[in-house]
Every structure is written in C-alpha cells, then in structure tokens.
Short mmCIF file of C-alpha atoms in Angstrom, two decimals:
data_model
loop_
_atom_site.label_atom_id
_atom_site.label_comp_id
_atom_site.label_asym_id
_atom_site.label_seq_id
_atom_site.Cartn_x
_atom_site.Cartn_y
_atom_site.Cartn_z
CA UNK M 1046 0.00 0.00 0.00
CA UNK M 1047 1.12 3.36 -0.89
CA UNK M 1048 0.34 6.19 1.48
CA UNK M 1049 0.96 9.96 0.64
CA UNK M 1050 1.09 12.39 3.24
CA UNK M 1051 0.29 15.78 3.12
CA UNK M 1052 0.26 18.05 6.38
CA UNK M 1053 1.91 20.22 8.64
CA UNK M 1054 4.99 18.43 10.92
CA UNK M 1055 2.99 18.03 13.78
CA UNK M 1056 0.35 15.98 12.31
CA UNK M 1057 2.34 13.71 9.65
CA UNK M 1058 4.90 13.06 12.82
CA UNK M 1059 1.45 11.89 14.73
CA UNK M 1060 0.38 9.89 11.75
CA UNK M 1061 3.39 8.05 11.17
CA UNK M 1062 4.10 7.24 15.41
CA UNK M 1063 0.30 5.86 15.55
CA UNK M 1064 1.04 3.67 11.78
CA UNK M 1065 4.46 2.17 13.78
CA UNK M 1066 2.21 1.18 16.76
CA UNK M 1067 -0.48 -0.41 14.18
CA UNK M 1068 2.59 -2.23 12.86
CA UNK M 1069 1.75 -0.43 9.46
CA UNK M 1070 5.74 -1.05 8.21
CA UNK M 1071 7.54 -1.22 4.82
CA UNK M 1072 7.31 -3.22 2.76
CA UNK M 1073 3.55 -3.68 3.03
CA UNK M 1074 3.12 0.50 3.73
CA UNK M 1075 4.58 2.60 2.00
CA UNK M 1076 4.77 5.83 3.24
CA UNK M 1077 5.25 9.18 0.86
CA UNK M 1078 5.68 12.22 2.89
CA UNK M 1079 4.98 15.88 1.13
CA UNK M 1080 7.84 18.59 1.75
CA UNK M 1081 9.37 17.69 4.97
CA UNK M 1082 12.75 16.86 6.11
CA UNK M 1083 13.40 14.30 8.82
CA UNK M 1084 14.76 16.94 10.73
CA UNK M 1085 11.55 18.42 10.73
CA UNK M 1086 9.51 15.26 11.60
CA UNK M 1087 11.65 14.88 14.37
CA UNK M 1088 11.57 18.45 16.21
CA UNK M 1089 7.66 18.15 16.07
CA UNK M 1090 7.56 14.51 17.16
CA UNK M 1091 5.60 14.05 20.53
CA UNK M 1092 6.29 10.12 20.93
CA UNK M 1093 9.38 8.28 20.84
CA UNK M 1094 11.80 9.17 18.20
CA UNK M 1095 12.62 4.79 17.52
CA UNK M 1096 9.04 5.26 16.54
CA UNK M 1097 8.94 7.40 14.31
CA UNK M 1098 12.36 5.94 12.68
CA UNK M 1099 10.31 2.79 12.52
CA UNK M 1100 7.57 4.42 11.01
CA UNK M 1101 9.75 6.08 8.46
CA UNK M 1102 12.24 3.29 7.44
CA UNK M 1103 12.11 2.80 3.33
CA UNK M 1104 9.40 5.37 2.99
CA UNK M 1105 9.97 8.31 1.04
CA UNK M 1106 10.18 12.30 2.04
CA UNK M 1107 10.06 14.76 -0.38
CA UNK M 1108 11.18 18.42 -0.16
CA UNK M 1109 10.38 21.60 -2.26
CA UNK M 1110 12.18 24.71 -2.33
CA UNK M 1111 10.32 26.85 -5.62
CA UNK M 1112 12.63 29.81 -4.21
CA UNK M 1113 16.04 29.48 -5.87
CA UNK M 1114 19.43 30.73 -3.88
CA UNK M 1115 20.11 33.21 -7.05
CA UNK M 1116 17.01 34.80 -8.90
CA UNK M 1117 18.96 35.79 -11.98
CA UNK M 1118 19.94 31.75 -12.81
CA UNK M 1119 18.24 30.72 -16.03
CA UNK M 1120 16.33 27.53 -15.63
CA UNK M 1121 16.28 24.45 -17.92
CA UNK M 1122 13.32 26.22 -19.10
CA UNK M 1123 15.01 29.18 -20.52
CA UNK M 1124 13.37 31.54 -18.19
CA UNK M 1125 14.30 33.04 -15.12
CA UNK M 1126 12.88 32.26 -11.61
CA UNK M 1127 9.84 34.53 -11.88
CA UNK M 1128 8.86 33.60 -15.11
CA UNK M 1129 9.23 29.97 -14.03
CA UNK M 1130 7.16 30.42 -11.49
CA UNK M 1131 4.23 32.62 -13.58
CA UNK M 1132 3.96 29.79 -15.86
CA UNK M 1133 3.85 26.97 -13.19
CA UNK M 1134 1.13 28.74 -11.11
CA UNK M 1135 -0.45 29.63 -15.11
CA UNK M 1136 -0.61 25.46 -15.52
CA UNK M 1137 -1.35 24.72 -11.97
CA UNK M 1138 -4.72 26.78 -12.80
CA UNK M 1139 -5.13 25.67 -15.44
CA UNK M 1140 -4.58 21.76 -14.11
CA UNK M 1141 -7.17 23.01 -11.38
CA UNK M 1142 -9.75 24.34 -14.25
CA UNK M 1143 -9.68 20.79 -15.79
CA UNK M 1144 -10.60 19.07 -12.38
CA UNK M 1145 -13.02 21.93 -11.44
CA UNK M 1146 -11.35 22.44 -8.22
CA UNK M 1147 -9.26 25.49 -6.13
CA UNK M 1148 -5.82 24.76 -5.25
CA UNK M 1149 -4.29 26.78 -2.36
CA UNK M 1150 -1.74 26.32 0.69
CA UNK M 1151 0.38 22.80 0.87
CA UNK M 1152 -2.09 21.95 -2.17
CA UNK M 1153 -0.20 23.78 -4.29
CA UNK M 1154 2.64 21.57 -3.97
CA UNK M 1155 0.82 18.61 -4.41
CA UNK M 1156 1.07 18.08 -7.89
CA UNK M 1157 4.95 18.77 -7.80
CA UNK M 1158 4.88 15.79 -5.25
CA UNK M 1159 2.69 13.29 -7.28
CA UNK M 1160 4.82 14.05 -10.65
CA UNK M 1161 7.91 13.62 -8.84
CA UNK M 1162 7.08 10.27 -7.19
CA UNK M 1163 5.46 9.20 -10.83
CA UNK M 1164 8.96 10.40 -12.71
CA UNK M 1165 10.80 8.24 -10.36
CA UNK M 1166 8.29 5.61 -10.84
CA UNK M 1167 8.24 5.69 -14.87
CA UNK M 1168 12.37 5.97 -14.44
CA UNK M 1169 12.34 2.95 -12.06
CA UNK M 1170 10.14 0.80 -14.73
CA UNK M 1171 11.96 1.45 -17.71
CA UNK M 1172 14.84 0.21 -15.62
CA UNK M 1173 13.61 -3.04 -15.95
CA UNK M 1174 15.12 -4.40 -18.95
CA UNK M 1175 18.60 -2.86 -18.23
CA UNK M 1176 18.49 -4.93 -14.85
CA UNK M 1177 17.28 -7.82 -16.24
CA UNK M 1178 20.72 -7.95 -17.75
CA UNK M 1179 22.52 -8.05 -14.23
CA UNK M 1180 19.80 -10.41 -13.56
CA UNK M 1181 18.68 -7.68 -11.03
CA UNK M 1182 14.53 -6.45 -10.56
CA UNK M 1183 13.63 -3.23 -9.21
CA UNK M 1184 13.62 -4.35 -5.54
CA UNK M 1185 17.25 -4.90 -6.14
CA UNK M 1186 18.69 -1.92 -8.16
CA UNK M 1187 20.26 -0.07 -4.52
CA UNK M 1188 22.49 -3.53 -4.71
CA UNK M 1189 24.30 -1.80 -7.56
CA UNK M 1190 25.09 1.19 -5.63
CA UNK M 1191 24.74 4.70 -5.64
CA UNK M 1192 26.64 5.54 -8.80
CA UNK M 1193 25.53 2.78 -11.07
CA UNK M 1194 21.80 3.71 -9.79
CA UNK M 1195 22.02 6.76 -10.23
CA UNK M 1196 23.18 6.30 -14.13
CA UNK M 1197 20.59 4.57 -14.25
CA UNK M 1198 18.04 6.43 -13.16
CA UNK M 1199 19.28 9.93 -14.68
CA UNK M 1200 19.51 8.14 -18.22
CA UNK M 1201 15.91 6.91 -17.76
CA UNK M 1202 14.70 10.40 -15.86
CA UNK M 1203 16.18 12.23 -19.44
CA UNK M 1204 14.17 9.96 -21.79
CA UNK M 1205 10.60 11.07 -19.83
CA UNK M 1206 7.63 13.47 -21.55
CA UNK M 1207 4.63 13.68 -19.88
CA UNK M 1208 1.70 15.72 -18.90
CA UNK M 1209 1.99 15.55 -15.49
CA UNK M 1210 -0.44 17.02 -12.57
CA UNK M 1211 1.52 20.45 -12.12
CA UNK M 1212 1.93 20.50 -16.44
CA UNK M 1213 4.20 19.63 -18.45
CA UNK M 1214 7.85 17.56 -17.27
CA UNK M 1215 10.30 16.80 -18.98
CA UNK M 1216 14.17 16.51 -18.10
CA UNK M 1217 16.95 18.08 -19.65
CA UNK M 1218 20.79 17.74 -18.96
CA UNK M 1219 22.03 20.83 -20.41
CA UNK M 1220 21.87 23.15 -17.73
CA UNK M 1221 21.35 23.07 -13.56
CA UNK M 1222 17.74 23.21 -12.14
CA UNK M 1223 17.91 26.50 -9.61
CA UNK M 1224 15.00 25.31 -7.61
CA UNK M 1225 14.79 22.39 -6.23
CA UNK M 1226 12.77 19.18 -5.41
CA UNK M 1227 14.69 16.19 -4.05
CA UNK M 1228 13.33 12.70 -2.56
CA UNK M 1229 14.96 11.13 0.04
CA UNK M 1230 14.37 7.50 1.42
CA UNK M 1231 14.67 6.90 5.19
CA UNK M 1232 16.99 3.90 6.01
CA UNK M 1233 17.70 3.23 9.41
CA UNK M 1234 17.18 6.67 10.83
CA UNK M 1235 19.15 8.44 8.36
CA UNK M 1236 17.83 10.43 5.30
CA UNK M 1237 19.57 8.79 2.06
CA UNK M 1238 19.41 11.01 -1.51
CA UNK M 1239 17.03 9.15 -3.88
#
C-alpha cells in the first residue's frame, strides 16, 4: 500500500508514530511524505523518536524549495525564476480548471509531489530491462550502488515526456535546475538522496 502524506509536521509526525504502533511497516506500507525533512519530523515529534524511525524506514520524504538561492539563474526552461514560477502557477490553474477544483496552501505543492514520485516511478520501470541484464529487478537496483543507480536512473529520468499534474515535465541535462525538489528514502534513521 502506498500512502501519501500531506500536512503540517505536527500531524504527519502523529500519523506516522500511531502507523508504527499499528505495525503499518515497509514493505507492506509505503509511506510518501509531502515537503518535509526528517529533521523536521523529528523536532515536532511528541512520541518516541525509535518510533517514528520505525515508522519512516524505506518510505519516502520529499522536499520543495520553488525559491532558488540566485534569482537571476536561467532555468532548464530558458526563463528566469519569476517567469518559471508565472507559468507553473499559469498550468497549476489551469490543471485546477480541468478538475473543477481550487488549489491553495500545501495543495499547491501537491502536484509537484505526485509528478515527482510518478517520474521516479516511470524511471524505475523502464529500468527493468537494463536490470534484467545483471539479472537484477527493481527491488534490487540499490544492490548496484549509488553511482551505477544513479546512471541509471538519470539516463531513464532524461528519456521522460509527460503531462503531469503540475503540467508539463520533462528533463533536460544541459543546464542546472535553480530550484529544487529532491526525494529522500529513510533507512535506518538516516535520510539517504534518492
């Protein structure tokens, strides 16, 4: 089961303490948690931290940050930061339109969060047949380690184009991405770069 989170520190650290005491684990739970840090999770955690860890262990965080250290940076886009974010909040309407609904707050990032898990999940499928050949399946491409998975990944990640919930994504390796949006997967305690 996959399980995406979406709330303020206080609550998602609640959530995830009460899921550890329910015994509500990976492998059978996965857990997806929207823009926090473990850091985070852990200053507004009101029961034991080992829970929490517990709780946490192979799920996923993610964590948004629109606002880029240097405003002038051109993006992959070809547009600056403000223009990058005029047409993302342009498509996120329009994305909103489509589904008749308002989008506002932590909603606003929610689309960013289900295109990034879905990128990595497209990237991870189309893995398939290039692990097959280190007679390897998903559930075993960290065995490779970080750099192999990661070329990997990125090779797959640069091949994606799709309308996604917060418009249109596709990668591109000829520049650096100013803003950012990074998963991490909890192993043992510790925050590891997906």
């Amino acid at each position: 089961k996959i399980i995406f989170i979406a709330a303020n520190s206080l609550e998602t650290a609640s959530l995830l303490c009460r899921a550890a005491e329910r015994g509500m684990l990976y492998p059978d739970y996965m857990w997806i948690v929207a823009d926090h840090l473990l850091s985070f999770l852990e200053s507004a955690n009101q029961c034991d931290t080992s829970l929490l860890h517990l709780a946490l262990n192979g799920s996923l965080l993610s964590h948004f940050s629109l606002e880029p250290q240097d405003k002038t940076v051109t993006l992959v886009s070809g547009n600056n930061y403000s223009a990058y974010e005029s047409k993302y909040y342009e498509e996120l309407d329009i994305v909103a339109e489509e589904y008749n609904q308002t989008l506002s707050g932590d909603h606003q990032y929610a689309g960013l969060l289900y295109d990034q898990v879905w990128a990595f999940a497209l990237a991870l499928n189309s893995s398939i047949p290039i692990l097959s050949k280190h007679n390897l399946s998903v559930n075993d491409i960290g065995s490779l380690g970080y750099s192999e998975t990661k070329k990997i990944l990125e090779k797959e990640l640069l091949q994606l184009d799709f309308r996604g919930a917060s418009g249109h994504i596709r990668f591109s390796n000829r520049s650096i991405v100013s803003t950012s949006m990074d998963m991490y997967q909890v192993i043992n305690g510790q925050q590891k770069s997906v």
